[in-house]
CSV table of C-alpha atoms in Angstrom, one decimal:
chain,number,residue,atom,x,y,z
A,1,CYS,CA,-41.2,10.7,-59.1
A,2,SER,CA,-41.5,14.2,-57.6
A,3,ARG,CA,-38.8,15.5,-59.9
A,4,ARG,CA,-40.5,13.9,-63.0
A,5,LYS,CA,-43.9,15.3,-62.1
A,6,GLU,CA,-42.5,18.8,-61.6
A,7,ARG,CA,-40.9,18.7,-65.0
A,8,TRP,CA,-44.2,17.7,-66.7
A,9,ILE,CA,-46.0,20.5,-64.9
A,10,LYS,CA,-43.4,23.1,-65.9
A,11,ASP,CA,-43.3,21.9,-69.5
A,12,GLY,CA,-47.0,21.9,-70.2
A,13,CYS,CA,-49.2,20.1,-67.7
A,14,ALA,CA,-50.1,23.2,-65.7
A,15,PHE,CA,-52.6,24.6,-68.1
A,16,GLN,CA,-56.4,25.0,-68.1
A,17,GLY,CA,-57.6,21.7,-69.5
A,18,ASN,CA,-58.9,18.3,-68.7
A,19,VAL,CA,-57.5,15.7,-66.3
A,20,SER,CA,-58.3,12.0,-66.6
A,21,VAL,CA,-56.9,8.8,-65.2
A,22,TRP,CA,-55.8,6.2,-67.7
A,23,ASP,CA,-55.3,2.5,-67.0
A,24,GLY,CA,-54.8,3.0,-63.2
A,25,ASN,CA,-51.2,4.1,-63.3
A,26,VAL,CA,-50.8,6.9,-65.8
A,27,LEU,CA,-52.1,10.4,-65.4
A,28,ARG,CA,-53.2,11.8,-68.7
A,29,LEU,CA,-53.8,15.5,-69.2
A,30,THR,CA,-55.4,17.0,-72.3
A,31,GLY,CA,-56.1,20.6,-73.4
A,32,CYS,CA,-55.8,23.2,-76.1
A,33,VAL,CA,-52.5,25.0,-75.9
A,34,ARG,CA,-51.3,27.5,-78.5
A,35,GLY,CA,-53.9,26.2,-80.9
A,36,GLN,CA,-52.9,22.5,-80.6
A,37,TRP,CA,-54.7,19.7,-78.8
A,38,LEU,CA,-52.1,18.2,-76.5
A,39,VAL,CA,-52.1,15.0,-74.6
A,40,GLN,CA,-49.5,14.7,-71.9
A,41,ASP,CA,-49.0,11.8,-69.5
A,42,ILE,CA,-47.2,11.5,-66.2
A,43,ALA,CA,-46.2,7.9,-66.5
A,44,ASP,CA,-44.8,7.5,-62.9
A,45,ALA,CA,-47.4,9.7,-61.1
A,46,ARG,CA,-48.5,6.7,-59.1
A,47,CYS,CA,-45.3,6.8,-57.1
A,48,GLU,CA,-46.5,10.1,-55.7
A,49,ALA,CA,-49.6,8.3,-54.4
A,50,TRP,CA,-47.5,5.7,-52.4
A,51,ASN,CA,-45.4,8.4,-50.8
A,52,SER,CA,-48.1,11.0,-50.2
A,53,SER,CA,-48.7,11.9,-46.6
A,54,ARG,CA,-52.0,13.6,-47.6
A,55,ARG,CA,-55.1,11.6,-46.8
A,56,VAL,CA,-58.4,12.2,-48.5
A,57,SER,CA,-61.8,11.1,-47.3
A,58,GLN,CA,-64.0,8.8,-49.3
A,59,ALA,CA,-66.5,11.7,-49.8
A,60,GLN,CA,-63.7,13.8,-51.3
A,61,LEU,CA,-62.7,11.0,-53.6
A,62,GLN,CA,-66.3,10.6,-54.7
A,63,ARG,CA,-66.5,14.3,-55.7
A,64,ARG,CA,-63.2,14.1,-57.6
A,65,ARG,CA,-64.3,10.9,-59.3
A,66,CYS,CA,-67.2,12.9,-60.7
A,67,ARG,CA,-64.9,15.5,-62.1
A,68,VAL,CA,-62.5,12.9,-63.6
A,69,SER,CA,-65.4,11.2,-65.2
A,70,ALA,CA,-66.5,14.4,-66.9
A,71,ALA,CA,-63.0,14.9,-68.3
A,72,ALA,CA,-62.8,11.2,-69.4
A,73,ARG,CA,-66.1,11.7,-71.3
A,74,VAL,CA,-64.4,14.6,-73.1
A,75,GLU,CA,-61.4,12.4,-73.9
A,76,LYS,CA,-63.7,9.7,-75.4
A,77,GLU,CA,-65.6,12.3,-77.5
A,78,ARG,CA,-62.2,13.6,-78.9
A,79,GLU,CA,-61.2,10.0,-79.8
A,80,ASP,CA,-64.6,9.5,-81.5
A,81,GLY,CA,-63.8,12.4,-83.8
A,82,LEU,CA,-65.7,15.4,-82.4
A,83,GLY,CA,-62.5,17.5,-82.4
A,84,ALA,CA,-60.8,19.6,-79.9
A,85,SER,CA,-63.1,22.7,-80.1
A,86,SER,CA,-66.3,20.8,-79.6
A,87,ALA,CA,-64.8,18.7,-76.8
A,88,LEU,CA,-63.7,21.7,-74.9
A,89,SER,CA,-67.0,23.5,-75.3
A,90,ALA,CA,-68.8,20.4,-74.1
A,91,VAL,CA,-67.2,20.9,-70.6
A,92,SER,CA,-67.2,24.7,-70.5
A,93,LYS,CA,-69.6,24.4,-67.6
A,94,ASP,CA,-67.1,22.3,-65.7
A,95,VAL,CA,-64.2,24.7,-66.1
A,96,SER,CA,-64.2,25.9,-62.6
A,97,GLU,CA,-64.1,22.4,-61.3
A,98,ILE,CA,-61.3,21.4,-63.6
A,99,GLU,CA,-59.3,24.6,-62.7
A,100,ARG,CA,-59.6,23.6,-59.1
A,101,PHE,CA,-58.2,20.2,-59.9
A,102,SER,CA,-55.4,21.8,-61.8
A,103,VAL,CA,-54.5,23.8,-58.7
A,104,LEU,CA,-54.3,20.6,-56.7
A,105,LEU,CA,-52.0,19.2,-59.4
A,106,ARG,CA,-49.6,22.1,-59.2
A,107,ARG,CA,-49.5,21.7,-55.5
A,108,GLY,CA,-48.1,18.2,-56.0
A,109,VAL,CA,-51.2,16.1,-55.1
A,110,ALA,CA,-52.0,14.9,-58.6
A,111,ALA,CA,-51.8,11.3,-57.3
A,112,VAL,CA,-55.1,11.9,-55.4
A,113,ALA,CA,-56.9,11.3,-58.7
A,114,LEU,CA,-55.3,8.0,-59.1
A,115,GLY,CA,-57.0,6.8,-56.0
A,116,VAL,CA,-60.2,6.7,-58.0
A,117,VAL,CA,-59.1,3.6,-59.9
A,118,LEU,CA,-56.5,2.3,-57.5
A,119,ALA,CA,-57.3,0.7,-54.2
A,120,THR,CA,-56.4,3.1,-51.3
A,121,GLY,CA,-53.4,2.3,-49.1
A,122,ALA,CA,-50.0,0.9,-49.9
A,123,PRO,CA,-49.3,-0.6,-53.3
A,124,LYS,CA,-49.2,-4.3,-53.9
A,125,CYS,CA,-46.1,-5.9,-55.5
A,126,ALA,CA,-48.2,-6.9,-58.5
A,127,HIS,CA,-48.3,-3.3,-59.6
A,128,ALA,CA,-44.5,-2.8,-59.5
A,129,LEU,CA,-42.7,-2.8,-62.8
A,130,SER,CA,-40.0,-5.3,-63.3
A,131,GLU,CA,-36.5,-4.2,-64.4
A,132,PRO,CA,-37.1,-5.2,-68.0
A,133,GLN,CA,-40.5,-3.3,-68.0
A,134,LYS,CA,-38.8,-0.3,-66.6
A,135,LEU,CA,-36.2,-0.4,-69.5
A,136,VAL,CA,-39.0,-0.5,-72.0
A,137,ALA,CA,-40.7,2.5,-70.4
A,138,GLU,CA,-37.3,4.3,-70.4
A,139,ALA,CA,-36.8,3.6,-74.1
A,140,TRP,CA,-40.3,4.8,-74.9
A,141,ARG,CA,-39.7,8.1,-73.1
A,142,VAL,CA,-36.5,8.7,-75.0
A,143,VAL,CA,-38.3,8.3,-78.4
A,144,ASN,CA,-41.3,10.3,-77.2
A,145,GLN,CA,-39.2,13.2,-76.2
A,146,SER,CA,-36.9,13.5,-79.2
A,147,PHE,CA,-38.1,11.6,-82.3
A,148,VAL,CA,-38.3,14.0,-85.3
A,149,ASP,CA,-41.7,12.7,-86.6
A,150,GLN,CA,-44.2,13.7,-83.9
A,151,SER,CA,-46.9,11.8,-85.7
A,152,PHE,CA,-44.9,8.7,-84.9
A,153,ASN,CA,-45.6,7.3,-88.4
A,154,GLY,CA,-49.3,7.5,-87.7
A,155,VAL,CA,-49.0,5.2,-84.6
A,156,ASP,CA,-50.7,6.0,-81.3
A,157,TRP,CA,-47.4,6.1,-79.4
A,158,PHE,CA,-49.2,6.5,-76.0
A,159,LYS,CA,-51.1,3.2,-76.5
A,160,ILE,CA,-47.9,1.5,-77.7
A,161,ARG,CA,-46.4,2.3,-74.3
A,162,MET,CA,-49.4,1.0,-72.4
A,163,LYS,CA,-49.4,-2.2,-74.5
A,164,ASN,CA,-45.7,-3.0,-74.2
A,165,VAL,CA,-44.9,-2.0,-70.7
A,166,LYS,CA,-47.5,-4.4,-69.4
A,167,LYS,CA,-46.1,-7.3,-71.3
A,168,PRO,CA,-44.7,-10.1,-69.1
A,169,MET,CA,-40.9,-9.9,-69.3
A,170,SER,CA,-38.4,-11.9,-67.2
A,171,THR,CA,-35.1,-11.0,-68.8
A,172,MET,CA,-33.4,-8.0,-70.4
A,173,ASP,CA,-33.4,-9.9,-73.7
A,174,ASP,CA,-37.3,-9.9,-73.5
A,175,ALA,CA,-37.1,-6.1,-73.1
A,176,TYR,CA,-34.7,-5.7,-76.0
A,177,GLU,CA,-37.1,-7.6,-78.3
A,178,THR,CA,-40.0,-5.5,-77.1
A,179,ILE,CA,-38.1,-2.3,-77.7
A,180,ARG,CA,-37.1,-3.4,-81.2
A,181,GLY,CA,-40.7,-4.2,-81.9
A,182,MET,CA,-41.8,-0.7,-80.8
A,183,LEU,CA,-39.2,1.0,-82.9
A,184,LYS,CA,-40.1,-1.0,-86.0
A,185,LEU,CA,-43.5,0.7,-86.0
A,186,LEU,CA,-41.8,4.0,-86.7
A,187,ASP,CA,-40.5,2.8,-90.1
A,188,ASP,CA,-37.2,4.7,-89.7
A,189,PRO,CA,-34.1,2.6,-90.6
A,190,TYR,CA,-31.9,4.9,-88.5
A,191,THR,CA,-34.0,4.8,-85.3
A,192,ARG,CA,-32.9,1.6,-83.7
A,193,PHE,CA,-32.0,-0.3,-80.5
A,194,LEU,CA,-28.4,-0.9,-79.6
A,195,SER,CA,-27.4,-3.7,-77.3
A,196,PRO,CA,-24.6,-2.9,-74.8
A,197,ALA,CA,-22.1,-4.5,-77.2
A,198,GLN,CA,-23.5,-2.6,-80.2
A,199,LEU,CA,-23.4,0.7,-78.2
A,200,GLU,CA,-19.8,0.2,-77.3
A,201,SER,CA,-18.9,-0.7,-80.9
A,202,LEU,CA,-20.6,2.4,-82.3
A,203,THR,CA,-18.9,4.6,-79.7
A,204,SER,CA,-15.5,3.1,-80.7
A,205,ALA,CA,-16.2,3.7,-84.4
A,206,ALA,CA,-17.1,7.4,-83.7
A,207,THR,CA,-13.7,7.9,-82.1
A,208,GLY,CA,-11.9,6.1,-84.8
A,209,GLU,CA,-10.7,3.2,-82.5
A,210,LEU,CA,-12.1,-0.3,-82.6
A,211,ALA,CA,-11.3,-4.0,-82.7
A,212,GLY,CA,-12.6,-5.9,-85.7
A,213,VAL,CA,-11.6,-7.2,-89.2
A,214,GLY,CA,-11.6,-3.9,-91.0
A,215,VAL,CA,-14.7,-3.6,-93.2
A,216,GLN,CA,-17.1,-0.6,-93.6
A,217,LEU,CA,-20.7,-1.4,-94.7
A,218,TYR,CA,-23.1,0.9,-96.5
A,219,PRO,CA,-25.2,2.9,-94.0
A,220,ALA,CA,-28.4,1.1,-95.3
A,221,ARG,CA,-29.0,-2.1,-97.1
A,222,VAL,CA,-28.4,-1.9,-100.9
A,223,ASP,CA,-31.1,-3.8,-102.8
A,224,GLY,CA,-31.8,-5.7,-99.5
A,225,GLU,CA,-28.1,-6.8,-99.1
A,226,LEU,CA,-25.4,-6.0,-96.6
A,227,LYS,CA,-22.8,-4.6,-98.9
A,228,ILE,CA,-19.2,-3.8,-98.1
A,229,LEU,CA,-18.4,-0.1,-98.8
A,230,ASN,CA,-14.7,-0.2,-98.0
A,231,PRO,CA,-12.3,-2.8,-96.6
A,232,ILE,CA,-9.9,-0.8,-94.4
A,233,GLU,CA,-6.4,-0.8,-95.9
A,234,GLY,CA,-4.1,-3.2,-94.2
A,235,GLY,CA,-6.8,-4.8,-92.1
A,236,PRO,CA,-7.5,-8.5,-91.8
A,237,ALA,CA,-10.3,-8.5,-94.3
A,238,ALA,CA,-8.3,-6.6,-96.9
A,239,ARG,CA,-5.3,-9.0,-96.4
A,240,SER,CA,-7.7,-11.9,-97.0
A,241,GLY,CA,-8.9,-10.6,-100.3
A,242,VAL,CA,-12.3,-9.1,-99.2
A,243,ARG,CA,-13.2,-6.4,-101.7
A,244,LYS,CA,-15.3,-3.3,-102.1
A,245,GLY,CA,-18.8,-4.3,-103.2
A,246,ASP,CA,-18.7,-7.8,-101.7
A,247,ILE,CA,-21.9,-8.9,-100.0
A,248,ILE,CA,-21.8,-10.5,-96.5
A,249,THR,CA,-24.4,-13.3,-96.4
A,250,ASP,CA,-23.7,-14.7,-92.9
A,251,ILE,CA,-21.6,-14.2,-89.8
A,252,ASP,CA,-20.4,-17.4,-88.0
A,253,GLY,CA,-23.0,-19.3,-89.9
A,254,GLU,CA,-25.9,-17.2,-88.7
A,255,SER,CA,-28.4,-15.5,-91.1
A,256,LEU,CA,-28.3,-11.7,-91.3
A,257,ASP,CA,-31.8,-11.3,-92.8
A,258,THR,CA,-33.2,-9.2,-89.9
A,259,LEU,CA,-30.0,-7.2,-89.1
A,260,SER,CA,-29.3,-3.6,-90.1
A,261,PRO,CA,-25.8,-2.7,-91.3
A,262,ASP,CA,-24.9,-1.3,-87.8
A,263,GLU,CA,-26.1,-4.5,-86.1
A,264,ALA,CA,-24.1,-6.7,-88.5
A,265,ALA,CA,-21.0,-4.6,-88.0
A,266,ALA,CA,-21.4,-5.0,-84.2
A,267,ARG,CA,-21.4,-8.8,-84.7
A,268,ILE,CA,-18.3,-8.6,-86.7
A,269,ARG,CA,-16.4,-6.6,-84.1
A,270,GLY,CA,-15.2,-8.1,-80.9
A,271,SER,CA,-12.2,-8.5,-78.7
A,272,PRO,CA,-8.7,-8.5,-80.3
A,273,GLY,CA,-7.4,-12.0,-81.0
A,274,THR,CA,-10.9,-13.6,-81.3
A,275,ARG,CA,-12.0,-15.3,-84.5
A,276,VAL,CA,-15.0,-14.5,-86.7
A,277,SER,CA,-16.1,-16.2,-89.9
A,278,ILE,CA,-18.0,-14.3,-92.7
A,279,ASN,CA,-19.4,-15.6,-95.9
A,280,VAL,CA,-19.0,-13.2,-98.8
A,281,SER,CA,-20.5,-13.2,-102.2
A,282,ASN,CA,-19.6,-11.5,-105.4
A,283,SER,CA,-19.8,-12.1,-109.2
A,284,SER,CA,-17.2,-14.9,-108.8
A,285,GLY,CA,-19.3,-16.8,-106.3
A,286,ASP,CA,-19.5,-17.4,-102.6
A,287,ARG,CA,-16.6,-18.1,-100.2
A,288,ARG,CA,-16.1,-18.3,-96.5
A,289,VAL,CA,-13.4,-16.1,-94.9
A,290,ASP,CA,-12.0,-16.9,-91.4
A,291,LEU,CA,-10.5,-13.8,-89.8
A,292,VAL,CA,-8.9,-12.8,-86.5
A,293,ARG,CA,-10.0,-9.5,-85.0
A,294,GLU,CA,-7.3,-6.8,-84.4
A,295,ASN,CA,-7.1,-3.4,-82.9
A,296,LEU,CA,-7.7,-1.0,-85.7
A,297,ARG,CA,-7.1,2.7,-86.0
A,298,ILE,CA,-9.2,4.3,-88.7
A,299,THR,CA,-7.3,7.0,-90.5
A,300,SER,CA,-10.2,9.1,-91.8
A,301,VAL,CA,-8.0,11.7,-93.7
A,302,ARG,CA,-5.2,11.3,-96.1
A,303,GLU,CA,-3.5,14.0,-98.2
A,304,GLU,CA,-1.4,14.0,-101.3
A,305,LEU,CA,0.2,16.7,-103.4
A,306,VAL,CA,-0.1,15.9,-107.1
A,307,LYS,CA,1.2,17.7,-110.2
A,308,ARG,CA,-1.4,17.8,-112.9
A,309,PRO,CA,0.3,16.5,-116.2
A,310,SER,CA,-1.6,18.8,-118.5
A,311,ASP,CA,-0.4,22.1,-117.0
A,312,GLY,CA,1.9,21.3,-114.0
A,313,VAL,CA,-0.5,22.8,-111.5
A,314,LEU,CA,0.0,21.5,-108.0
A,315,LEU,CA,-3.2,19.9,-106.7
A,316,GLY,CA,-3.8,19.3,-103.0
A,317,VAL,CA,-5.9,16.1,-102.7
A,318,LEU,CA,-7.8,15.6,-99.5
A,319,ASP,CA,-9.2,12.0,-99.2
A,320,ILE,CA,-11.8,11.8,-96.4
A,321,ARG,CA,-12.9,8.2,-95.8
A,322,GLN,CA,-15.4,8.9,-93.0
A,323,PHE,CA,-16.2,11.5,-90.4
A,324,ASN,CA,-15.3,10.9,-86.8
A,325,SER,CA,-14.5,13.1,-83.8
A,326,SER,CA,-11.0,13.7,-85.0
A,327,THR,CA,-11.7,14.3,-88.7
A,328,ALA,CA,-12.0,18.1,-88.6
A,329,ASP,CA,-8.6,18.5,-86.8
A,330,ASP,CA,-6.9,16.0,-89.1
A,331,ALA,CA,-8.3,17.7,-92.2
A,332,THR,CA,-7.1,21.1,-90.9
A,333,LYS,CA,-3.6,19.8,-90.4
A,334,ALA,CA,-3.6,18.1,-93.8
A,335,LEU,CA,-4.8,21.3,-95.6
A,336,ARG,CA,-2.1,23.4,-93.9
A,337,SER,CA,0.5,20.9,-95.0
A,338,LEU,CA,-0.7,21.0,-98.6
A,339,GLN,CA,-0.9,24.8,-98.6
A,340,ALA,CA,2.7,25.0,-97.3
A,341,ALA,CA,3.8,22.6,-100.0
A,342,GLY,CA,2.5,24.9,-102.7
A,343,ALA,CA,-0.9,23.6,-103.6
A,344,SER,CA,-3.0,26.1,-105.5
A,345,LYS,CA,-6.1,24.1,-106.2
A,346,TYR,CA,-7.8,21.4,-104.1
A,347,VAL,CA,-9.7,18.1,-104.7
A,348,ILE,CA,-11.8,16.7,-101.9
A,349,ASP,CA,-12.5,13.0,-102.5
A,350,LEU,CA,-15.7,11.9,-100.8
A,351,ARG,CA,-16.3,8.8,-102.9
A,352,ASN,CA,-17.6,5.9,-100.7
A,353,ASN,CA,-17.7,8.2,-97.6
A,354,PRO,CA,-20.7,7.0,-95.5
A,355,GLY,CA,-20.6,10.0,-93.3
A,356,GLY,CA,-20.6,9.6,-89.5
A,357,TYR,CA,-19.9,12.5,-87.1
A,358,PHE,CA,-22.2,15.4,-88.0
A,359,PRO,CA,-20.0,18.3,-86.7
A,360,GLY,CA,-17.1,16.9,-88.7
A,361,GLY,CA,-18.8,17.7,-92.0
A,362,VAL,CA,-19.7,21.2,-90.8
A,363,ASP,CA,-16.2,22.0,-89.5
A,364,VAL,CA,-14.4,20.8,-92.7
A,365,ALA,CA,-16.8,23.0,-94.8
A,366,ARG,CA,-15.7,26.1,-92.7
A,367,GLN,CA,-12.2,25.7,-94.1
A,368,PHE,CA,-13.5,26.6,-97.6
A,369,LEU,CA,-16.3,29.2,-97.0
A,370,PRO,CA,-16.3,32.9,-96.5
A,371,LYS,CA,-17.7,34.6,-93.4
A,372,GLY,CA,-21.5,34.8,-92.8
A,373,VAL,CA,-22.8,32.0,-95.1
A,374,ALA,CA,-25.0,29.1,-94.2
A,375,ILE,CA,-23.5,25.6,-94.0
A,376,VAL,CA,-26.7,23.6,-93.2
A,377,TYR,CA,-30.1,24.1,-91.8
A,378,VAL,CA,-31.4,21.6,-89.2
A,379,ALA,CA,-35.1,21.3,-88.3
A,380,ASP,CA,-36.1,19.5,-85.1
A,381,LYS,CA,-39.3,17.7,-84.1
A,382,ASN,CA,-41.1,21.0,-83.8
A,383,GLY,CA,-40.1,22.2,-87.2
A,384,VAL,CA,-37.8,24.9,-85.6
A,385,GLN,CA,-34.8,25.5,-87.9
A,386,ASP,CA,-31.3,26.0,-86.6
A,387,GLU,CA,-28.8,27.5,-89.0
A,388,TYR,CA,-25.1,26.5,-88.9
A,389,GLU,CA,-23.1,29.3,-90.5
A,390,THR,CA,-19.5,30.5,-90.8
A,391,LEU,CA,-18.3,33.1,-88.3
A,392,GLU,CA,-15.1,34.1,-90.2
A,393,ASP,CA,-13.4,33.6,-93.5
A,394,GLY,CA,-12.0,30.1,-93.9
A,395,PRO,CA,-8.3,29.9,-94.6
A,396,LEU,CA,-9.0,28.5,-98.1
A,397,CYS,CA,-12.2,30.5,-98.8
A,398,ASP,CA,-10.9,31.7,-102.2
A,399,ALA,CA,-9.1,28.6,-103.4
A,400,PRO,CA,-10.6,26.6,-106.4
A,401,VAL,CA,-12.1,23.3,-105.2
A,402,ALA,CA,-13.5,20.2,-106.8
A,403,VAL,CA,-15.4,17.6,-104.8
A,404,LEU,CA,-15.6,14.0,-106.0
A,405,VAL,CA,-18.9,12.1,-105.0
A,406,ASN,CA,-20.6,8.9,-105.9
A,407,HIS,CA,-23.7,6.8,-104.9
A,408,ALA,CA,-22.1,6.0,-101.6
A,409,THR,CA,-21.4,9.5,-100.5
A,410,ALA,CA,-23.8,10.0,-97.5
A,411,SER,CA,-24.7,11.9,-94.4
A,412,ALA,CA,-22.0,14.2,-93.1
A,413,SER,CA,-20.2,14.0,-96.4
A,414,GLU,CA,-23.4,15.2,-98.1
A,415,ILE,CA,-23.5,18.2,-95.6
A,416,LEU,CA,-20.0,19.1,-96.8
A,417,SER,CA,-20.8,18.6,-100.5
A,418,GLY,CA,-24.1,20.5,-100.3
A,419,ALA,CA,-22.5,23.4,-98.4
A,420,LEU,CA,-19.8,23.9,-101.0
A,421,LYS,CA,-22.1,23.4,-104.0
A,422,ASP,CA,-24.9,25.8,-102.8
A,423,ASN,CA,-22.4,28.5,-101.8
A,424,HIS,CA,-20.8,28.2,-105.3
A,425,ARG,CA,-17.5,27.3,-103.7
A,426,ALA,CA,-16.9,23.9,-105.4
A,427,THR,CA,-17.7,21.9,-108.5
A,428,LEU,CA,-19.2,18.5,-107.7
A,429,ILE,CA,-18.1,15.8,-110.0
A,430,GLY,CA,-19.3,12.2,-110.2
A,431,GLU,CA,-22.7,10.6,-109.4
A,432,GLN,CA,-25.9,11.3,-107.5
A,433,THR,CA,-25.1,11.0,-103.8
A,434,PHE,CA,-26.8,8.5,-101.4
A,435,GLY,CA,-29.4,10.8,-99.8
A,436,LYS,CA,-29.3,10.6,-96.0
A,437,GLY,CA,-30.7,13.9,-94.8
A,438,VAL,CA,-31.5,13.1,-91.2
A,439,VAL,CA,-29.5,13.4,-88.0
A,440,GLN,CA,-29.4,10.9,-85.1
A,441,THR,CA,-28.4,11.1,-81.5
A,442,ILE,CA,-27.2,8.2,-79.4
A,443,SER,CA,-28.8,7.8,-75.9
A,444,GLU,CA,-27.5,5.4,-73.3
A,445,LEU,CA,-30.1,3.5,-71.3
A,446,SER,CA,-29.8,2.6,-67.7
A,447,ASP,CA,-28.6,-1.0,-68.3
A,448,GLY,CA,-25.8,0.0,-70.7
A,449,SER,CA,-27.8,-0.5,-73.9
A,450,GLY,CA,-28.8,2.4,-76.0
A,451,LEU,CA,-31.0,4.0,-78.7
A,452,SER,CA,-30.1,5.7,-81.9
A,453,VAL,CA,-33.0,8.1,-82.6
A,454,THR,CA,-33.6,10.4,-85.5
A,455,ILE,CA,-34.0,13.8,-84.0
A,456,ALA,CA,-33.8,16.2,-86.9
A,457,ARG,CA,-33.9,16.7,-90.7
A,458,TYR,CA,-31.4,18.9,-92.5
A,459,GLU,CA,-31.5,21.0,-95.6
A,460,THR,CA,-28.6,22.4,-97.7
A,461,PRO,CA,-28.0,26.1,-97.8
A,462,ALA,CA,-30.4,26.4,-100.7
A,463,HIS,CA,-33.1,24.8,-98.5
A,464,ILE,CA,-33.0,21.5,-100.5
A,465,ASP,CA,-34.2,18.4,-98.7
A,466,ILE,CA,-31.9,15.7,-99.9
A,467,ASN,CA,-33.2,12.8,-97.8
A,468,LYS,CA,-33.8,9.7,-100.1
A,469,ARG,CA,-33.0,11.9,-103.0
A,470,GLY,CA,-29.3,12.8,-102.8
A,471,ILE,CA,-27.3,15.7,-104.3
A,472,GLU,CA,-27.0,16.1,-108.0
A,473,PRO,CA,-23.4,16.7,-109.2
A,474,ASP,CA,-22.5,19.7,-111.4
A,475,VAL,CA,-20.6,17.3,-113.7
A,476,PHE,CA,-21.9,13.7,-114.1
A,477,ARG,CA,-18.8,11.5,-114.6
A,478,SER,CA,-18.4,7.8,-113.9
A,479,CYS,CA,-15.2,7.3,-112.0
A,480,PRO,CA,-14.3,3.8,-110.7
A,481,ASP,CA,-13.7,3.5,-107.0
A,482,SER,CA,-10.1,2.4,-107.6
A,483,ALA,CA,-9.3,5.3,-109.9
A,484,PRO,CA,-6.9,8.0,-108.6
A,485,PRO,CA,-8.7,11.2,-107.8
A,486,ILE,CA,-6.9,13.2,-110.4
A,487,SER,CA,-8.1,10.9,-113.2
A,488,CYS,CA,-11.7,11.8,-112.3
A,489,LEU,CA,-11.3,15.5,-113.1
A,490,PRO,CA,-12.7,16.6,-116.5
A,491,ASP,CA,-9.5,18.5,-117.4
A,492,ALA,CA,-7.2,15.8,-116.2
């Protein structure tokens, strides 16, 4: 608790402002800092009270209760709509008292104020948080510290904490449901809770190694459905006739109505040798497919040297199926091989690429860009933009490039597409892309579960926000998913 309190003080609590006690166990501090009205809370400050060796007389507590009441009055006025400026002016006469309290806070005795609403002496067991409640509080803190939308979708995020942490919870499953309910209020499909099994599954997918039946789903529901983006070539699903575009309607007989694509994928994956049954639907009807899970290695990059029939030019085709932690290295090796084989022009096929590992898209773009140009701009929760740029000429910075995209080209593949288009290094051919212009980070919680939290938005080098809009190709051209890349080129 001491370490947590010190961090809050360092990061913003040690300022001239108001101090109030909220709900008996959370210290709330409010004040005007850099022109913004801030509300900070020290959620675990009460721990300091139990361990404090400092004892304060009842008379001292009475005097501090008076100061706390004044600050609480200001807090109420702010909530009633008087605004930060009027609230601060209302207590200008109490500044010296509040400053004195702030000094006490910096000395590490903030918990004294908590004695106003808590009985003095040792804590009772009834006040202790259960393990499920602690997990809910931990998840709340992760989102509070990193979620890109600091308005929290218009929700009072502090009150959400107080409401949900106090819920009676006896099992971790209770905590999981509570966390899911909190995250649902943010209305962000990419900020989600991950059970321990889902976290392990997602981590495996990021490294390209997993056990399952070999299907990739669209990153978000398509018309409300869980749609198969790609069956992995040679995997159990592909061998059983599962096709691109099929819709999964249930897994082992259980409805998927409330599941995200990631949650459904986690249910499909499992230990090698175990069985799973999926019901798939397409224009031909419904059918149930019984499958045995296998260890799978996702090959994210494939290359091919193709001679164009019209003029005999050797084209280096780089087919990127998704982005994981090995994609950039695999792409570099593939491009060197194509260059050595005599390729003079290049085609990057990103059709049905759902994205994945953010740095993968950035690093592949570096291969084709000159020194000193922007690849992508990333804006965090404070609106601060970070520019990813090239530091040197890429090995293929002068080579002609075409990029094939479609409605399922998303996320990291849109970063690559946008970087090459805006820097006039490639011609985009195909359809409007998916439009996922946000970045997530995965945080593991103390019990092995995790959170995927949207921490940033990104823009293309031309400062275009593509989220929910996508990238418009230079050449609109319908090209079936099964068509060879060279057949999609206008001059093929």
